[in-house]
Tab-separated table of C-alpha atoms in Angstrom:
chain	number	residue	atom	x	y	z
A	26	MET	CA	113.416	95.034	117.384
A	27	ARG	CA	115.847	93.989	114.672
A	28	LEU	CA	115.442	90.376	113.560
A	29	ALA	CA	117.692	90.347	110.532
A	30	PHE	CA	120.171	87.748	111.697
A	31	LEU	CA	117.904	85.184	113.333
A	32	PRO	CA	117.221	81.875	111.566
A	33	LEU	CA	113.895	81.860	109.733
A	34	VAL	CA	112.484	79.190	112.026
A	35	ALA	CA	112.927	81.579	114.960
A	36	LEU	CA	110.671	84.135	113.310
A	37	ALA	CA	107.399	82.219	113.515
A	38	MET	CA	105.741	84.815	115.753
A	39	THR	CA	106.703	87.603	113.364
A	40	TRP	CA	105.983	85.835	110.100
A	41	GLY	CA	102.783	84.100	111.180
A	42	PRO	CA	102.296	80.817	109.310
A	43	ILE	CA	105.658	79.925	107.747
A	44	HIS	CA	104.614	79.302	104.174
A	45	ASN	CA	108.062	79.450	102.631
A	46	GLY	CA	107.807	82.946	104.092
A	47	TYR	CA	104.285	84.345	104.555
A	48	ALA	CA	103.676	87.425	106.674
A	49	PRO	CA	99.982	88.232	107.186
A	50	SER	CA	99.109	91.710	108.408
A	51	THR	CA	96.125	92.295	110.692
A	52	PRO	CA	95.061	95.055	110.708
A	53	LYS	CA	96.235	96.691	107.475
A	54	ALA	CA	99.909	97.654	107.599
A	55	GLU	CA	100.897	101.313	107.405
A	56	TYR	CA	103.544	100.302	104.858
A	57	ALA	CA	105.241	97.099	103.725
A	58	LEU	CA	108.349	96.121	101.775
A	59	ALA	CA	109.755	92.828	100.490
A	60	ILE	CA	112.937	92.015	98.573
A	61	HIS	CA	114.603	89.064	96.872
A	62	GLY	CA	118.081	88.407	95.569
A	63	GLY	CA	117.564	85.244	93.535
A	64	ALA	CA	116.442	81.658	94.066
A	65	GLY	CA	117.949	78.247	93.399
A	66	VAL	CA	120.086	75.514	94.900
A	67	ILE	CA	121.174	77.597	97.873
A	68	LEU	CA	122.211	75.192	100.626
A	69	ARG	CA	123.521	75.896	104.099
A	70	GLU	CA	126.165	73.173	103.853
A	71	GLN	CA	127.576	74.753	100.692
A	72	MET	CA	127.886	78.293	102.073
A	73	SER	CA	130.478	79.530	104.525
A	74	ALA	CA	129.361	81.415	107.609
A	75	ASP	CA	131.143	84.552	106.387
A	76	ARG	CA	129.420	84.448	103.009
A	77	GLU	CA	126.020	83.865	104.566
A	78	LYS	CA	126.631	86.833	106.856
A	79	ALA	CA	127.589	88.969	103.856
A	80	TYR	CA	124.326	88.117	102.099
A	81	ARG	CA	122.282	88.771	105.225
A	82	ASN	CA	124.010	92.106	105.785
A	83	ALA	CA	123.343	93.136	102.177
A	84	LEU	CA	119.680	92.150	102.403
A	85	ASP	CA	119.343	93.992	105.703
A	86	THR	CA	120.876	97.152	104.234
A	87	ALA	CA	118.564	96.951	101.228
A	88	LEU	CA	115.562	96.677	103.550
A	89	SER	CA	116.716	99.705	105.521
A	90	ILE	CA	116.999	101.806	102.355
A	91	GLY	CA	113.473	101.017	101.264
A	92	GLU	CA	111.917	101.122	104.709
A	93	ASP	CA	113.439	104.511	105.514
A	94	ILE	CA	111.735	105.948	102.424
A	95	LEU	CA	108.358	104.399	103.264
A	96	ARG	CA	108.556	105.384	106.927
A	97	ALA	CA	109.214	108.998	105.878
A	98	ASN	CA	106.035	109.033	103.770
A	99	GLY	CA	107.914	108.379	100.521
A	100	SER	CA	106.345	106.649	97.544
A	101	ALA	CA	106.375	102.931	96.824
A	102	LEU	CA	108.035	103.700	93.476
A	103	ASP	CA	110.877	105.589	95.156
A	104	ALA	CA	111.370	102.785	97.678
A	105	VAL	CA	111.472	100.123	94.973
A	106	GLU	CA	113.917	102.038	92.785
A	107	ALA	CA	116.299	102.973	95.622
A	108	THR	CA	116.303	99.460	97.066
A	109	ILE	CA	117.042	97.857	93.718
A	110	ARG	CA	119.740	100.420	92.925
A	111	PHE	CA	121.577	99.256	96.038
A	112	LEU	CA	121.179	95.597	95.052
A	113	GLU	CA	122.397	96.388	91.514
A	114	ASP	CA	125.526	98.010	92.966
A	115	CYS	CA	126.185	95.093	95.347
A	116	PRO	CA	128.475	92.517	93.670
A	117	LEU	CA	126.900	89.616	95.584
A	118	PHE	CA	123.868	89.582	93.301
A	119	ASN	CA	123.326	88.894	89.610
A	120	ALA	CA	122.247	92.405	88.635
A	121	GLY	CA	124.258	95.488	87.734
A	122	ARG	CA	127.771	95.199	89.176
A	123	GLY	CA	128.297	91.483	89.708
A	124	ALA	CA	126.017	90.416	86.848
A	125	VAL	CA	126.858	87.220	85.012
A	126	LEU	CA	128.563	87.236	81.609
A	127	SER	CA	127.022	86.373	78.267
A	128	TYR	CA	128.553	84.062	75.658
A	129	GLU	CA	130.436	87.076	74.292
A	130	GLY	CA	131.881	87.851	77.734
A	131	ARG	CA	129.840	90.953	78.564
A	132	CYS	CA	127.105	91.828	81.038
A	133	GLU	CA	123.724	92.260	79.335
A	134	LEU	CA	121.275	93.724	81.832
A	135	ASP	CA	117.477	93.718	82.018
A	136	ALA	CA	115.094	95.524	84.389
A	137	SER	CA	111.484	96.607	84.797
A	138	ILE	CA	109.314	98.653	87.145
A	139	MET	CA	105.545	99.060	87.466
A	140	ASP	CA	103.360	101.603	89.256
A	141	GLY	CA	100.309	100.019	90.874
A	142	ALA	CA	98.450	103.342	91.047
A	143	THR	CA	98.435	103.934	87.280
A	144	GLN	CA	99.585	100.539	85.975
A	145	LYS	CA	102.157	102.349	83.912
A	146	ALA	CA	105.358	100.372	83.415
A	147	GLY	CA	108.865	100.712	82.030
A	148	ALA	CA	111.431	98.112	81.044
A	149	VAL	CA	114.844	97.758	79.429
A	150	GLY	CA	116.621	94.757	77.982
A	151	GLY	CA	120.153	93.919	76.928
A	152	VAL	CA	121.817	97.128	78.124
A	153	THR	CA	125.577	96.985	78.683
A	154	THR	CA	126.626	100.474	79.811
A	155	VAL	CA	123.875	101.648	82.195
A	156	ARG	CA	124.970	101.501	85.821
A	157	ASN	CA	121.466	101.137	87.263
A	158	PRO	CA	119.025	99.598	84.780
A	159	ILE	CA	116.121	99.997	87.227
A	160	THR	CA	116.523	103.774	87.029
A	161	LEU	CA	116.517	103.603	83.251
A	162	ALA	CA	113.375	101.440	83.350
A	163	ARG	CA	111.645	104.075	85.465
A	164	ALA	CA	112.728	106.771	83.022
A	165	VAL	CA	111.217	104.770	80.157
A	166	MET	CA	107.954	104.634	82.123
A	167	GLU	CA	107.905	108.333	83.039
A	168	ARG	CA	109.679	110.069	80.150
A	169	SER	CA	108.779	108.056	77.059
A	170	PRO	CA	105.571	106.876	75.372
A	171	HIS	CA	106.850	103.297	75.438
A	172	VAL	CA	107.021	100.379	77.870
A	173	MET	CA	110.199	98.588	76.750
A	174	LEU	CA	113.453	99.726	75.143
A	175	THR	CA	116.385	97.432	74.363
A	176	GLY	CA	120.061	97.476	73.478
A	177	LYS	CA	121.654	100.505	71.852
A	178	GLY	CA	118.378	102.395	71.682
A	179	ALA	CA	117.860	102.051	75.429
A	180	GLU	CA	121.434	103.209	76.032
A	181	ALA	CA	120.933	106.242	73.778
A	182	PHE	CA	117.766	107.073	75.724
A	183	ALA	CA	119.784	106.832	78.963
A	184	ILE	CA	122.368	109.328	77.705
A	185	GLU	CA	119.677	111.716	76.448
A	186	ASN	CA	118.072	111.647	79.897
A	187	GLY	CA	121.250	112.073	81.931
A	188	ILE	CA	121.240	108.572	83.430
A	189	ASP	CA	124.637	107.305	84.621
A	190	THR	CA	126.588	105.134	82.205
A	191	VAL	CA	129.820	103.269	82.894
A	192	GLY	CA	132.429	101.232	81.095
A	193	ALA	CA	131.625	97.568	80.583
A	194	ASP	CA	134.423	96.508	82.937
A	195	TRP	CA	132.691	98.247	85.863
A	196	PHE	CA	130.208	95.358	86.095
A	197	LEU	CA	132.828	92.598	86.016
A	198	THR	CA	133.830	90.726	89.195
A	199	PRO	CA	136.371	87.879	89.586
A	200	GLU	CA	133.650	85.515	90.783
A	201	ARG	CA	131.499	86.052	87.695
A	202	TRP	CA	134.534	85.704	85.441
A	203	GLU	CA	135.274	82.324	87.034
A	204	SER	CA	131.636	81.234	86.670
A	205	TRP	CA	131.743	82.201	83.006
A	206	GLN	CA	134.873	80.143	82.422
A	207	LYS	CA	133.194	77.134	84.036
A	208	ALA	CA	130.057	77.654	81.965
A	209	LYS	CA	132.082	77.798	78.755
A	210	ALA	CA	133.777	74.553	79.650
A	211	ARG	CA	130.455	72.948	80.589
A	212	ASP	CA	128.480	74.159	77.608
A	213	GLY	CA	131.257	73.743	75.083
A	214	ARG	CA	130.744	75.417	71.737
A	215	SER	CA	127.111	74.363	71.358
A	216	GLY	CA	125.927	77.736	72.600
A	217	SER	CA	123.600	76.297	75.214
A	218	ALA	CA	122.984	78.497	78.224
A	219	THR	CA	122.133	76.492	81.301
A	220	GLY	CA	122.209	79.264	83.870
A	221	GLU	CA	124.626	80.837	86.343
A	222	GLU	CA	125.307	77.360	87.655
A	223	PRO	CA	123.028	74.338	87.264
A	224	GLY	CA	119.952	75.073	89.376
A	225	LYS	CA	120.800	78.672	90.305
A	226	PHE	CA	118.825	81.673	89.099
A	227	GLY	CA	119.965	85.150	90.059
A	228	THR	CA	117.790	88.253	89.977
A	229	VAL	CA	116.963	91.043	92.417
A	230	GLY	CA	113.566	92.520	93.093
A	231	CYS	CA	111.474	94.655	95.401
A	232	VAL	CA	107.768	95.189	96.062
A	233	ALA	CA	106.327	97.925	98.266
A	234	LEU	CA	103.147	99.379	99.738
A	235	ASP	CA	103.374	103.018	100.821
A	236	LYS	CA	101.353	105.040	103.335
A	237	GLN	CA	99.141	106.393	100.573
A	238	GLY	CA	98.057	102.850	99.695
A	239	ASN	CA	100.041	102.692	96.457
A	240	LEU	CA	101.833	99.534	95.341
A	241	ALA	CA	104.911	99.196	93.134
A	242	ALA	CA	107.159	96.383	91.913
A	243	GLY	CA	110.560	96.229	90.259
A	244	THR	CA	112.996	93.561	89.096
A	245	SER	CA	116.574	93.617	87.726
A	246	THR	CA	118.939	90.922	86.459
A	247	GLY	CA	121.991	89.935	84.471
A	248	GLY	CA	120.174	86.847	83.206
A	249	MET	CA	121.933	83.547	82.491
A	250	THR	CA	125.642	82.916	82.380
A	251	ASN	CA	126.826	82.245	78.816
A	252	LYS	CA	123.490	83.276	77.283
A	253	ARG	CA	123.559	83.853	73.512
A	254	TRP	CA	121.860	85.815	70.771
A	255	ASN	CA	120.837	88.676	73.078
A	256	ARG	CA	118.560	86.386	75.056
A	257	ILE	CA	116.139	88.238	77.308
A	258	GLY	CA	114.280	86.504	80.122
A	259	ASP	CA	111.185	87.309	82.141
A	260	THR	CA	112.593	90.212	84.175
A	261	PRO	CA	111.743	93.057	81.750
A	262	ILE	CA	108.476	91.496	80.586
A	263	ILE	CA	105.496	93.028	82.347
A	264	GLY	CA	103.226	90.261	83.585
A	265	ALA	CA	105.978	87.655	83.561
A	266	GLY	CA	108.636	88.967	85.943
A	267	THR	CA	106.943	92.087	87.306
A	268	TYR	CA	103.383	93.267	87.916
A	269	ALA	CA	101.581	95.781	90.142
A	270	ASP	CA	97.994	96.926	90.623
A	271	ASN	CA	96.770	98.894	93.634
A	272	ALA	CA	93.527	96.904	93.707
A	273	PHE	CA	95.291	93.617	94.431
A	274	CYS	CA	99.057	93.138	94.599
A	275	ALA	CA	102.624	93.869	93.506
A	276	VAL	CA	104.814	90.958	92.375
A	277	SER	CA	108.509	90.453	91.505
A	278	CYS	CA	109.811	87.087	90.286
A	279	THR	CA	113.083	85.177	90.122
A	280	GLY	CA	113.764	81.872	88.419
A	281	HIS	CA	114.107	80.130	85.069
A	282	GLY	CA	112.824	82.972	82.924
A	283	GLU	CA	111.500	80.969	80.011
A	284	PHE	CA	108.951	79.285	82.286
A	285	PHE	CA	107.964	82.562	83.929
A	286	ILE	CA	107.340	84.046	80.475
A	287	ARG	CA	105.298	81.086	79.217
A	288	TYR	CA	103.018	81.069	82.223
A	289	ALA	CA	102.871	84.850	82.849
A	290	VAL	CA	103.698	84.139	86.484
A	291	ALA	CA	103.450	87.631	87.979
A	292	HIS	CA	100.153	88.353	86.219
A	293	ASP	CA	98.833	84.896	87.076
A	294	VAL	CA	99.067	85.692	90.788
A	295	TRP	CA	97.111	88.890	90.160
A	296	ALA	CA	94.526	87.042	88.043
A	297	LEU	CA	93.807	84.433	90.713
A	298	MET	CA	93.164	87.228	93.204
A	299	ALA	CA	91.111	89.329	90.779
A	300	TYR	CA	88.995	86.615	89.159
A	301	LYS	CA	88.780	83.950	91.860
A	302	GLY	CA	88.939	86.129	94.935
A	303	TRP	CA	91.884	84.196	96.363
A	304	SER	CA	94.181	85.560	99.050
A	305	LEU	CA	97.688	86.655	98.108
A	306	ALA	CA	99.261	83.638	99.823
A	307	LYS	CA	96.927	81.121	98.181
A	308	ALA	CA	97.392	82.619	94.719
A	309	ALA	CA	101.187	82.793	94.926
A	310	ASP	CA	101.411	79.274	96.353
A	311	GLN	CA	99.252	77.890	93.546
A	312	VAL	CA	101.433	79.477	90.881
A	313	ILE	CA	104.896	78.793	92.334
A	314	ARG	CA	104.568	75.555	94.294
A	315	LYS	CA	101.954	73.794	92.203
A	316	LYS	CA	101.466	75.043	88.647
A	317	LEU	CA	105.096	75.951	87.995
A	318	VAL	CA	106.356	72.705	89.551
A	319	GLU	CA	104.004	70.693	87.332
A	320	LYS	CA	105.390	72.506	84.270
A	321	GLY	CA	109.027	71.964	85.303
A	322	GLY	CA	109.799	75.580	86.207
A	323	GLU	CA	112.035	76.549	89.116
A	324	GLY	CA	112.110	79.783	91.076
A	325	GLY	CA	110.107	81.972	93.393
A	326	LEU	CA	108.529	85.358	93.889
A	327	ILE	CA	107.861	88.072	96.423
A	328	ALA	CA	104.511	89.823	96.623
A	329	VAL	CA	102.611	92.300	98.771
A	330	ASP	CA	98.890	93.068	98.662
A	331	LYS	CA	96.914	96.240	99.360
A	332	ASN	CA	96.666	95.335	103.072
A	333	GLY	CA	100.404	94.847	103.517
A	334	ASP	CA	100.258	91.044	103.572
A	335	ILE	CA	103.515	89.611	102.223
A	336	THR	CA	104.254	86.225	100.697
A	337	MET	CA	107.560	84.795	99.396
A	338	PRO	CA	106.983	81.271	98.026
A	339	PHE	CA	109.712	79.393	96.165
A	340	ASN	CA	110.110	75.828	94.890
A	341	THR	CA	113.913	75.669	95.135
A	342	PRO	CA	116.125	74.858	98.148
A	343	GLY	CA	116.676	78.544	98.902
A	344	MET	CA	115.919	82.144	98.003
A	345	TYR	CA	117.608	85.309	99.252
A	346	ARG	CA	114.709	87.306	100.683
A	347	GLY	CA	113.490	89.688	103.354
A	348	PHE	CA	110.640	91.916	104.450
A	349	ALA	CA	110.055	94.976	106.604
A	350	ARG	CA	106.897	96.423	108.076
A	351	PRO	CA	106.127	98.435	111.225
A	352	GLY	CA	107.071	96.154	114.121
A	353	ALA	CA	108.249	93.247	111.946
A	354	ARG	CA	111.432	92.657	110.007
A	355	ALA	CA	113.441	89.627	108.833
A	356	VAL	CA	115.845	88.307	106.218
A	357	ALA	CA	116.339	84.674	105.213
A	358	VAL	CA	118.408	82.607	102.796
A	359	PHE	CA	117.575	78.914	103.156
A	360	LYS	CA	114.298	77.021	103.099
């Protein structure tokens, strides 16, 4: 049964306790997948029906891409990469094509991926010519001795490894150009970077559990509109924006990156499970809806544990999100 276009409140029987989106799995799920497309001041009254439908359709398509791989006995890593590649190519989201513009008027892209089976990870920051940064991040993990590459070096590595590059104008959309113009007017010449719009944080991410019991997580973003000095947020930082470990969970974050870096949000969820024995839902709720709120940080995360339980807490009015599992599937936008 396809549930992608029902309001979240109508999904109580599928999602179990609605905990800003918590989907317990009893018994253990054969596979599980969750996605996000950014969190922030996302309000029903400020979004047209057509635009909401476009977001829901995009989220639903992304779920189908990842779920098809998992259903066919594919790996969690493959599902995460393919799902995020689609979201990077979709101009609705702040990643890849449709990413926001920096102070210099270019898209500077960050991404990371982590394998829960080996805890190997790869990340890239500040790339401007790589069509799918998540694919480059995976190449860094699998084909280099390093975890993170940035800027021109990362782009040279992409070319050496046959990863698709494009002209800078490929990423640009009229909507992001308009947002950049507004940000320039708002921020003036002080160089401050307050975000895509006040209270909006755009990133895409995916977490997955495959039939072999392996977890993986990935995250990709264009960062903040009008950001300066090659600013890099939490997305490519392992433990801040992305984390995965087969023993406990896979996590992908979205929000005000500086806070997610300071409080190692993705790793903190893992640590509460590993050291305190907390459930996935309790750990994620503590970090996002309590600790982060107390510190002044805004955003959310998606996470899946080794049993296929899924949680999607956020402390903002909305977060683009969805999950798929055998017999259960949903997407949601608003709180």
